[in-house]
Short mmCIF file of N, CA and C in Angstrom, two decimals:
data_model
loop_
_atom_site.label_atom_id
_atom_site.label_comp_id
_atom_site.label_asym_id
_atom_site.label_seq_id
_atom_site.Cartn_x
_atom_site.Cartn_y
_atom_site.Cartn_z
N ASN E 1 122.62 116.61 72.39
CA ASN E 1 122.16 116.02 70.95
C ASN E 1 121.07 115.37 71.44
N ASP E 2 120.91 114.06 72.21
CA ASP E 2 119.80 113.49 72.98
C ASP E 2 118.50 114.14 72.99
N TYR E 3 118.59 115.53 73.42
CA TYR E 3 117.46 116.34 73.74
C TYR E 3 117.08 117.08 72.26
N GLU E 4 117.83 116.74 71.39
CA GLU E 4 117.58 117.87 70.21
C GLU E 4 117.44 119.32 70.64
N THR E 5 118.27 119.82 71.49
CA THR E 5 118.57 121.14 71.86
C THR E 5 118.89 121.94 70.88
N PHE E 6 119.40 121.77 69.76
CA PHE E 6 119.98 122.66 68.96
C PHE E 6 119.56 122.22 67.51
N SER E 7 118.94 123.23 66.40
CA SER E 7 119.08 122.99 64.94
C SER E 7 120.21 123.87 64.67
N VAL E 8 121.38 122.79 63.76
CA VAL E 8 122.24 123.25 63.47
C VAL E 8 121.94 123.76 61.90
N LEU E 9 121.95 124.85 61.89
CA LEU E 9 122.12 125.33 60.15
C LEU E 9 123.58 125.17 59.70
N LYS E 10 123.21 124.73 58.22
CA LYS E 10 124.61 124.73 57.18
C LYS E 10 125.37 125.61 57.24
N ASN E 11 126.42 125.39 56.36
CA ASN E 11 126.89 126.64 56.37
C ASN E 11 126.59 127.74 55.65
N HIS E 12 125.87 127.49 54.66
CA HIS E 12 125.48 128.93 53.92
C HIS E 12 123.59 128.98 53.89
N GLU E 13 123.50 128.31 54.61
CA GLU E 13 121.67 128.40 55.15
C GLU E 13 121.70 129.58 55.65
N HIS E 14 120.68 130.11 55.44
CA HIS E 14 120.02 131.33 55.72
C HIS E 14 119.27 131.47 56.94
N LEU E 15 119.49 132.25 57.86
CA LEU E 15 118.92 132.40 59.49
C LEU E 15 117.49 133.00 58.99
N PRO E 16 116.30 132.10 59.70
CA PRO E 16 114.69 132.43 59.64
C PRO E 16 114.97 133.97 60.39
N THR E 17 113.82 134.84 59.56
CA THR E 17 113.72 136.07 60.05
C THR E 17 113.27 136.26 61.28
N GLY E 18 113.99 137.30 62.49
CA GLY E 18 113.37 137.73 63.68
C GLY E 18 114.32 136.94 64.82
N TYR E 19 115.24 135.91 64.63
CA TYR E 19 116.11 135.76 65.21
C TYR E 19 117.14 136.24 65.78
N LYS E 20 117.59 136.31 67.00
CA LYS E 20 118.63 137.35 67.52
C LYS E 20 119.56 136.26 68.26
N ARG E 21 120.82 136.52 68.05
CA ARG E 21 122.45 135.94 68.69
C ARG E 21 122.36 136.23 70.00
N ILE E 22 122.44 135.20 70.97
CA ILE E 22 122.90 135.43 72.02
C ILE E 22 124.00 134.55 72.81
N PRO E 23 124.56 135.12 73.60
CA PRO E 23 126.00 134.49 74.22
C PRO E 23 125.13 133.45 75.02
N TYR E 24 126.51 132.33 75.47
CA TYR E 24 126.07 131.12 76.48
C TYR E 24 127.28 131.13 77.46
N HIS E 25 127.32 130.38 78.38
CA HIS E 25 128.41 129.94 78.87
C HIS E 25 128.27 128.41 79.48
N CYS E 26 129.24 128.16 80.46
CA CYS E 26 129.19 126.95 81.26
C CYS E 26 129.29 127.42 82.37
N ILE E 27 128.30 126.37 83.51
CA ILE E 27 128.41 126.39 85.19
C ILE E 27 128.89 125.39 85.42
N TYR E 28 130.14 124.95 85.85
CA TYR E 28 130.63 123.94 86.41
C TYR E 28 130.15 123.57 88.06
N ASP E 29 129.72 122.41 88.49
CA ASP E 29 129.60 122.41 89.43
C ASP E 29 130.24 120.86 90.06
N VAL E 30 130.19 120.71 91.51
CA VAL E 30 130.56 119.58 92.12
C VAL E 30 129.49 118.83 92.92
N LYS E 31 128.68 118.05 92.59
CA LYS E 31 127.67 117.71 93.77
C LYS E 31 127.86 117.17 94.96
N PHE E 32 127.02 117.11 95.68
CA PHE E 32 127.37 116.52 96.93
C PHE E 32 127.69 115.47 96.83
N GLU E 33 127.46 114.41 96.25
CA GLU E 33 127.92 113.14 96.42
C GLU E 33 129.19 113.04 95.48
N GLY E 34 129.61 114.11 94.98
CA GLY E 34 131.01 113.63 94.12
C GLY E 34 131.02 113.89 92.68
N ARG E 35 130.23 114.00 92.20
CA ARG E 35 129.32 113.73 90.72
C ARG E 35 129.74 114.92 90.22
N GLN E 36 130.27 115.50 89.02
CA GLN E 36 130.77 116.48 88.57
C GLN E 36 129.96 116.85 87.21
N LYS E 37 129.22 117.92 87.17
CA LYS E 37 128.29 118.50 86.43
C LYS E 37 128.53 119.71 85.38
N CYS E 38 127.92 119.88 84.24
CA CYS E 38 128.15 121.27 83.61
C CYS E 38 127.14 121.51 83.10
N ARG E 39 126.63 122.87 83.10
CA ARG E 39 125.39 123.14 82.70
C ARG E 39 125.65 124.20 81.51
N LEU E 40 125.05 124.00 80.61
CA LEU E 40 125.08 125.14 79.27
C LEU E 40 124.23 126.12 79.64
N VAL E 41 124.13 127.45 79.84
CA VAL E 41 123.30 128.28 79.93
C VAL E 41 123.41 129.28 78.93
N ALA E 42 122.41 129.77 78.95
CA ALA E 42 122.33 130.66 77.75
C ALA E 42 121.94 131.97 78.08
N GLY E 43 122.19 133.24 77.43
CA GLY E 43 122.34 134.63 77.90
C GLY E 43 120.76 135.10 77.64
N GLY E 44 119.65 134.53 77.93
CA GLY E 44 118.54 135.18 77.87
C GLY E 44 118.35 136.48 78.23
N HIS E 45 119.12 137.34 79.24
CA HIS E 45 119.21 138.34 79.42
C HIS E 45 119.51 139.24 78.37
N HIS E 46 119.94 138.85 77.26
CA HIS E 46 120.03 139.94 76.09
C HIS E 46 119.03 140.05 75.37
N THR E 47 117.88 139.44 75.67
CA THR E 47 116.34 139.46 74.91
C THR E 47 115.54 140.12 75.45
N ASN E 48 114.43 140.46 74.45
CA ASN E 48 113.62 141.39 74.94
C ASN E 48 112.51 140.32 75.99
N PRO E 49 111.92 140.84 76.59
CA PRO E 49 110.99 140.30 77.27
C PRO E 49 110.00 139.47 76.32
N PRO E 50 109.44 138.01 76.63
CA PRO E 50 108.46 137.51 75.82
C PRO E 50 107.29 137.78 76.09
N LYS E 51 106.37 137.79 75.05
CA LYS E 51 104.80 138.42 75.57
C LYS E 51 104.29 137.92 76.21
N GLU E 52 104.41 136.44 76.29
CA GLU E 52 103.80 135.47 77.12
C GLU E 52 104.15 135.06 78.39
N ASP E 53 103.81 134.20 79.04
CA ASP E 53 104.27 134.17 80.43
C ASP E 53 105.52 133.41 80.36
N ILE E 54 106.51 134.10 81.67
CA ILE E 54 107.77 133.49 81.75
C ILE E 54 107.79 132.50 82.95
N TYR E 55 107.02 132.63 83.77
CA TYR E 55 107.39 132.12 85.35
C TYR E 55 106.25 130.47 85.16
N SER E 56 106.97 129.57 85.82
CA SER E 56 106.26 128.61 86.39
C SER E 56 105.67 128.67 87.47
N GLY E 57 104.46 127.95 87.84
CA GLY E 57 104.08 127.97 88.98
C GLY E 57 104.50 127.11 89.90
N VAL E 58 104.61 127.34 91.26
CA VAL E 58 105.01 126.29 92.44
C VAL E 58 104.15 126.02 93.21
N VAL E 59 104.00 124.96 93.61
CA VAL E 59 103.06 124.44 94.81
C VAL E 59 102.94 125.65 96.24
N SER E 60 102.00 125.74 96.64
CA SER E 60 102.60 126.58 98.09
C SER E 60 102.60 125.51 99.25
N MET E 61 103.71 126.23 100.22
CA MET E 61 103.93 125.15 101.49
C MET E 61 102.30 124.54 101.79
N GLU E 62 101.43 125.21 102.04
CA GLU E 62 100.05 124.73 102.53
C GLU E 62 99.49 123.40 101.82
N ALA E 63 99.60 123.52 100.50
CA ALA E 63 99.18 122.08 100.01
C ALA E 63 100.26 121.31 100.00
N VAL E 64 101.39 121.76 100.16
CA VAL E 64 102.56 120.60 100.55
C VAL E 64 102.33 119.77 102.02
N HIS E 65 101.91 120.65 102.91
CA HIS E 65 101.17 120.20 104.31
C HIS E 65 100.09 119.44 104.36
N LEU E 66 98.99 119.71 103.26
CA LEU E 66 97.98 119.28 102.86
C LEU E 66 98.23 117.58 102.38
N GLY E 67 99.35 117.31 101.71
CA GLY E 67 99.78 116.48 100.97
C GLY E 67 100.27 115.39 101.88
N PHE E 68 101.01 115.74 102.76
CA PHE E 68 101.75 114.90 103.82
C PHE E 68 100.34 114.61 105.19
N ILE E 69 99.33 115.36 105.44
CA ILE E 69 98.53 114.62 105.89
C ILE E 69 97.37 113.93 105.21
N LEU E 70 97.31 113.90 104.19
CA LEU E 70 96.34 113.26 103.30
C LEU E 70 97.11 111.62 102.88
N ALA E 71 98.21 111.82 103.05
CA ALA E 71 99.23 110.64 102.77
C ALA E 71 99.35 109.77 103.92
N ARG E 72 99.11 110.64 105.24
CA ARG E 72 98.93 109.72 106.52
C ARG E 72 97.76 109.31 106.88
N MET E 73 96.65 110.16 106.35
CA MET E 73 95.50 109.62 106.28
C MET E 73 95.22 108.15 105.60
N ASN E 74 95.68 108.29 104.51
CA ASN E 74 95.48 107.28 103.47
C ASN E 74 96.38 106.20 103.17
N ASP E 75 97.60 105.98 104.42
CA ASP E 75 98.73 105.13 104.22
C ASP E 75 99.31 105.24 103.00
N LEU E 76 99.73 106.47 102.42
CA LEU E 76 100.47 106.67 101.23
C LEU E 76 101.85 106.88 101.68
N LYS E 77 102.65 106.66 100.68
CA LYS E 77 104.13 106.95 100.75
C LYS E 77 104.67 107.90 100.17
N VAL E 78 105.86 108.87 100.56
CA VAL E 78 105.94 109.91 99.98
C VAL E 78 107.50 110.04 99.39
N CYS E 79 107.67 110.54 98.43
CA CYS E 79 108.83 110.56 97.77
C CYS E 79 108.95 111.85 97.01
N ALA E 80 110.40 112.27 97.09
CA ALA E 80 110.42 113.79 96.66
C ALA E 80 111.71 113.33 95.51
N GLY E 81 111.54 114.37 94.53
CA GLY E 81 112.85 113.86 93.57
C GLY E 81 112.76 115.05 92.82
N ASP E 82 114.02 115.53 91.83
CA ASP E 82 113.99 116.27 90.88
C ASP E 82 114.05 115.81 89.59
N VAL E 83 113.89 116.23 88.47
CA VAL E 83 113.15 115.95 87.37
C VAL E 83 114.99 116.52 86.43
N GLY E 84 115.63 115.41 86.33
CA GLY E 84 116.91 116.00 85.62
C GLY E 84 116.83 116.26 84.09
N ASN E 85 117.82 117.49 83.92
CA ASN E 85 117.54 118.10 82.50
C ASN E 85 116.33 118.66 82.31
N ALA E 86 115.63 118.89 83.58
CA ALA E 86 114.12 119.24 83.16
C ALA E 86 113.79 120.38 82.13
N PHE E 87 114.35 121.55 81.81
CA PHE E 87 114.10 122.31 81.02
C PHE E 87 114.42 121.91 79.60
N LEU E 88 115.19 120.77 79.27
CA LEU E 88 115.33 120.13 77.96
C LEU E 88 114.18 119.65 77.78
N TYR E 89 113.17 119.24 78.18
CA TYR E 89 111.65 118.63 78.08
C TYR E 89 111.33 119.90 77.00
N GLY E 90 110.92 120.74 77.74
CA GLY E 90 110.41 122.05 76.73
C GLY E 90 111.04 122.48 75.64
N LYS E 91 110.03 123.07 74.55
CA LYS E 91 110.27 123.54 73.67
C LYS E 91 110.38 125.16 73.95
N THR E 92 111.19 125.51 73.21
CA THR E 92 111.40 127.21 73.59
C THR E 92 110.65 127.72 72.24
N GLN E 93 109.92 128.85 72.63
CA GLN E 93 109.50 129.81 71.66
C GLN E 93 110.08 130.96 71.12
N GLU E 94 110.91 131.36 71.73
CA GLU E 94 111.51 132.66 71.45
C GLU E 94 112.62 132.10 70.11
N LYS E 95 112.97 133.30 69.74
CA LYS E 95 113.67 133.40 68.56
C LYS E 95 114.98 133.62 68.70
N VAL E 96 115.91 132.44 69.01
CA VAL E 96 117.17 132.97 69.63
C VAL E 96 118.14 131.76 68.96
N PHE E 97 119.60 132.28 68.74
CA PHE E 97 120.43 131.27 68.21
C PHE E 97 121.82 131.66 69.06
N VAL E 98 122.84 130.64 69.02
CA VAL E 98 124.22 131.03 69.37
C VAL E 98 125.04 130.36 68.14
N ILE E 99 126.44 130.79 68.30
CA ILE E 99 127.35 130.19 67.58
C ILE E 99 127.89 129.41 68.53
N ALA E 100 128.09 128.04 67.87
CA ALA E 100 128.85 127.35 68.54
C ALA E 100 130.70 127.13 68.87
N GLY E 101 131.11 126.94 70.04
CA GLY E 101 131.80 126.93 70.29
C GLY E 101 132.91 125.86 70.04
N GLU E 102 134.31 125.32 70.24
CA GLU E 102 135.09 124.49 70.14
C GLU E 102 134.49 123.47 71.01
N LEU E 103 134.10 123.47 71.98
CA LEU E 103 132.99 122.37 72.80
C LEU E 103 132.41 121.90 71.74
N PHE E 104 131.80 122.36 71.03
CA PHE E 104 130.65 121.76 70.16
C PHE E 104 131.28 120.52 69.29
N GLY E 105 133.12 120.34 69.03
CA GLY E 105 133.70 119.45 67.95
C GLY E 105 133.31 120.16 66.82
N LYS E 106 132.66 119.02 65.66
CA LYS E 106 132.20 119.06 64.36
C LYS E 106 131.26 120.30 64.06
N ASP E 107 130.80 120.99 65.01
CA ASP E 107 129.70 121.99 64.74
C ASP E 107 130.26 123.21 64.89
N ALA E 108 131.65 123.16 65.42
CA ALA E 108 132.13 124.49 66.25
C ALA E 108 132.11 125.67 64.73
N GLY E 109 131.65 127.01 65.49
CA GLY E 109 131.60 127.82 64.34
C GLY E 109 130.29 127.92 63.72
N LYS E 110 129.41 126.93 63.52
CA LYS E 110 128.15 127.05 63.12
C LYS E 110 127.16 127.60 63.84
N ARG E 111 125.93 128.54 63.49
CA ARG E 111 124.90 129.03 63.53
C ARG E 111 123.65 127.89 64.46
N MET E 112 123.45 128.01 65.44
CA MET E 112 122.84 126.90 66.02
C MET E 112 121.41 127.58 66.67
N ILE E 113 120.16 127.32 66.03
CA ILE E 113 119.12 127.87 66.68
C ILE E 113 118.62 126.79 68.06
N ILE E 114 118.27 127.53 68.92
CA ILE E 114 118.21 126.66 70.24
C ILE E 114 116.52 126.17 70.02
N ASP E 115 116.22 125.12 70.10
CA ASP E 115 115.06 124.64 69.78
C ASP E 115 114.16 124.25 71.14
N ARG E 116 115.28 123.80 72.11
CA ARG E 116 114.87 123.63 73.68
C ARG E 116 114.71 124.58 74.50
N SER E 117 114.21 124.29 75.94
CA SER E 117 114.57 125.45 76.51
C SER E 117 115.98 125.35 77.67
N LEU E 118 116.73 125.80 77.14
CA LEU E 118 117.86 126.01 77.98
C LEU E 118 117.83 126.82 79.08
N TYR E 119 118.60 126.54 80.20
CA TYR E 119 118.78 127.38 81.43
C TYR E 119 119.01 128.63 80.90
N GLY E 120 118.60 129.81 81.61
CA GLY E 120 119.21 131.21 80.94
C GLY E 120 117.93 131.82 79.91
N VAL E 121 117.58 130.74 79.19
CA VAL E 121 116.43 131.43 78.13
C VAL E 121 115.01 131.85 78.91
N LYS E 122 114.78 133.32 79.10
CA LYS E 122 113.63 133.51 80.06
C LYS E 122 112.38 132.86 79.84
N SER E 123 111.81 132.11 79.37
CA SER E 123 110.78 131.47 79.28
C SER E 123 110.92 129.97 79.66
N SER E 124 112.19 129.48 79.91
CA SER E 124 112.31 128.06 79.83
C SER E 124 111.36 127.41 81.28
N SER E 125 111.38 128.00 82.25
CA SER E 125 110.45 127.69 83.33
C SER E 125 108.86 127.26 82.68
N ALA E 126 108.49 128.46 82.15
CA ALA E 126 107.11 128.36 81.63
C ALA E 126 107.18 127.05 80.87
N ARG E 127 107.89 126.97 79.94
CA ARG E 127 107.78 126.05 78.64
C ARG E 127 107.74 124.50 79.71
N PHE E 128 108.94 124.20 80.55
CA PHE E 128 108.68 123.14 81.49
C PHE E 128 107.61 122.69 82.17
N HIS E 129 107.09 123.84 82.45
CA HIS E 129 105.76 124.27 83.33
C HIS E 129 104.72 123.25 82.71
N GLU E 130 104.45 124.00 81.08
CA GLU E 130 103.56 123.28 79.94
C GLU E 130 103.61 122.05 79.89
N HIS E 131 105.00 121.78 79.91
CA HIS E 131 105.42 120.37 79.22
C HIS E 131 104.67 119.10 80.31
N LEU E 132 105.41 119.64 82.13
CA LEU E 132 104.76 118.84 82.90
C LEU E 132 103.58 118.68 83.07
N SER E 133 102.87 119.61 82.63
CA SER E 133 101.17 119.87 82.91
C SER E 133 100.78 118.60 81.85
N ILE E 134 101.14 118.61 80.77
CA ILE E 134 100.54 117.83 79.77
C ILE E 134 101.07 116.14 80.23
N ARG E 135 102.19 115.96 80.52
CA ARG E 135 102.47 114.30 81.08
C ARG E 135 101.84 114.55 82.22
N LEU E 136 101.37 114.91 83.31
CA LEU E 136 100.49 114.50 84.13
C LEU E 136 99.18 114.72 83.90
N ARG E 137 98.62 115.08 83.21
CA ARG E 137 97.38 114.66 82.28
C ARG E 137 97.33 113.42 81.44
N GLN E 138 98.51 113.14 80.90
CA GLN E 138 98.36 112.11 80.56
C GLN E 138 98.18 111.16 81.24
N MET E 139 99.01 111.03 82.60
CA MET E 139 98.75 109.83 83.59
C MET E 139 97.63 109.86 84.17
N GLY E 140 96.82 110.94 83.94
CA GLY E 140 95.21 110.55 84.50
C GLY E 140 95.33 111.76 86.04
N TYR E 141 96.41 112.50 86.15
CA TYR E 141 95.84 113.66 87.11
C TYR E 141 95.45 115.00 86.56
N LYS E 142 94.61 115.41 87.63
CA LYS E 142 94.30 117.00 87.53
C LYS E 142 94.54 117.46 88.63
N PRO E 143 94.97 119.22 88.09
CA PRO E 143 95.48 120.10 89.25
C PRO E 143 94.30 120.02 89.89
N SER E 144 94.09 120.16 91.20
CA SER E 144 93.11 120.92 92.29
C SER E 144 92.93 122.18 91.94
N LYS E 145 91.52 122.55 92.32
CA LYS E 145 91.22 123.55 92.81
C LYS E 145 91.92 124.70 93.47
N ALA E 146 92.26 124.11 94.63
CA ALA E 146 93.00 124.90 95.88
C ALA E 146 94.16 125.14 95.09
N ASP E 147 94.94 124.25 94.43
CA ASP E 147 96.46 124.60 94.14
C ASP E 147 96.51 124.03 92.91
N GLN E 148 96.62 124.91 91.73
CA GLN E 148 96.83 124.18 90.53
C GLN E 148 98.46 123.45 90.34
N ASP E 149 99.19 123.82 91.23
CA ASP E 149 100.33 122.99 91.41
C ASP E 149 100.67 121.55 92.17
N LEU E 150 99.02 121.61 92.92
CA LEU E 150 99.16 120.06 93.54
C LEU E 150 98.04 119.29 92.43
N TRP E 151 98.21 118.12 92.11
CA TRP E 151 97.83 117.18 91.34
C TRP E 151 97.11 116.24 92.02
N TYR E 152 96.17 115.99 91.65
CA TYR E 152 95.27 114.54 92.00
C TYR E 152 94.79 113.74 91.24
N LYS E 153 94.48 112.37 91.50
CA LYS E 153 93.93 111.02 90.46
C LYS E 153 93.29 110.32 91.42
N LYS E 154 92.05 109.87 91.28
CA LYS E 154 91.54 108.53 91.73
C LYS E 154 92.11 107.18 91.28
N VAL E 155 92.62 106.65 92.40
CA VAL E 155 93.42 105.22 91.91
C VAL E 155 92.64 103.95 93.40
N ASP E 156 91.82 103.31 92.77
CA ASP E 156 91.15 101.97 93.49
C ASP E 156 90.04 102.84 94.13
N ASP E 157 90.66 102.78 95.64
CA ASP E 157 89.69 103.44 96.88
C ASP E 157 90.28 104.87 97.25
N HIS E 158 91.36 105.00 96.62
CA HIS E 158 91.97 106.50 97.34
C HIS E 158 92.33 107.11 96.15
N TYR E 159 92.59 108.42 96.77
CA TYR E 159 93.41 109.62 95.69
C TYR E 159 94.79 109.33 96.11
N GLU E 160 95.30 109.73 94.75
CA GLU E 160 97.08 110.07 95.01
C GLU E 160 97.31 111.83 94.47
N TYR E 161 98.39 111.80 94.88
CA TYR E 161 98.93 113.32 94.73
C TYR E 161 100.52 113.60 94.22
N VAL E 162 100.17 114.70 93.32
CA VAL E 162 101.82 114.92 92.52
C VAL E 162 101.89 116.42 92.98
N ALA E 163 103.03 117.24 93.80
CA ALA E 163 102.67 118.19 94.13
C ALA E 163 104.52 118.80 93.39
N ARG E 164 104.36 119.77 92.57
CA ARG E 164 105.46 120.25 91.91
C ARG E 164 105.80 121.76 92.47
N PHE E 165 107.31 122.12 92.15
CA PHE E 165 108.19 123.21 92.47
C PHE E 165 108.86 123.37 91.46
N VAL E 166 108.46 123.59 90.47
CA VAL E 166 109.11 123.89 89.03
C VAL E 166 109.82 122.63 88.56
N ASP E 167 110.81 122.10 88.92
CA ASP E 167 111.59 120.76 88.66
C ASP E 167 111.60 119.70 89.61
N ASP E 168 111.11 120.11 90.86
CA ASP E 168 110.93 119.14 91.91
C ASP E 168 109.67 118.82 92.06
N ILE E 169 109.49 117.18 92.21
CA ILE E 169 108.33 116.77 92.41
C ILE E 169 108.11 116.36 93.86
N ILE E 170 107.16 116.11 94.34
CA ILE E 170 107.06 115.34 95.47
C ILE E 170 105.36 114.08 95.43
N SER E 171 105.74 112.63 95.26
CA SER E 171 104.85 112.08 94.81
C SER E 171 104.30 111.27 96.18
N PHE E 172 102.68 111.48 96.57
CA PHE E 172 102.14 110.98 97.84
C PHE E 172 101.16 109.73 96.85
N SER E 173 101.70 108.38 97.10
CA SER E 173 100.75 107.49 96.35
C SER E 173 101.55 106.40 97.21
N LYS E 174 100.95 105.16 96.85
CA LYS E 174 100.81 103.85 97.34
C LYS E 174 102.24 103.04 96.85
N ASP E 175 102.50 103.33 95.68
CA ASP E 175 103.85 103.46 94.90
C ASP E 175 104.60 104.53 94.52
N PRO E 176 105.13 105.53 94.89
CA PRO E 176 105.65 106.78 94.25
C PRO E 176 106.58 106.79 93.10
N MET E 177 107.44 105.71 93.55
CA MET E 177 108.61 105.37 92.76
C MET E 177 107.96 105.17 90.95
N SER E 178 107.14 104.28 90.80
CA SER E 178 106.42 104.05 89.50
C SER E 178 105.88 105.30 89.29
N ILE E 179 105.72 107.11 90.05
CA ILE E 179 105.02 108.01 89.26
C ILE E 179 106.46 108.75 89.20
N MET E 180 107.73 108.52 90.04
CA MET E 180 108.89 109.37 89.53
C MET E 180 109.54 108.76 88.73
#
């Protein structure tokens, strides 16, 4: 609900034209620190391939190595992290819906249009890639010509860098936590 992942249709509301029902399931996991996690995964494999790009670019290992060299040369700190619930930041362009199960509480049995890029929807990583590109530009970064997933910006007397690998980020900065 916090991410506005679904648009819940009222009982007699008509589904817009062109939407396809897909299944979904939950994946349960216990993280290395003992935290329990549940991820809702859409059955995107039941849809036709989208016409637009469905992949997210990833930084090359050579660009990551270059980032570490530049960090060393410019006395930058390095911090790596994962964007939590990353795909939910992207807005899906696929026309898909699910029927809510009992875990959805008061919405159980209702048709729910998927608005956000859930795991399992074919174009989810591309939608997050677009979202992160917009955010990096808003922060003043530009993609490098050598690698579109190694971003840079001028800060005072040096450059700082962000490398991205789908929803994993490496920041090379004087204050990498402020970027994370």
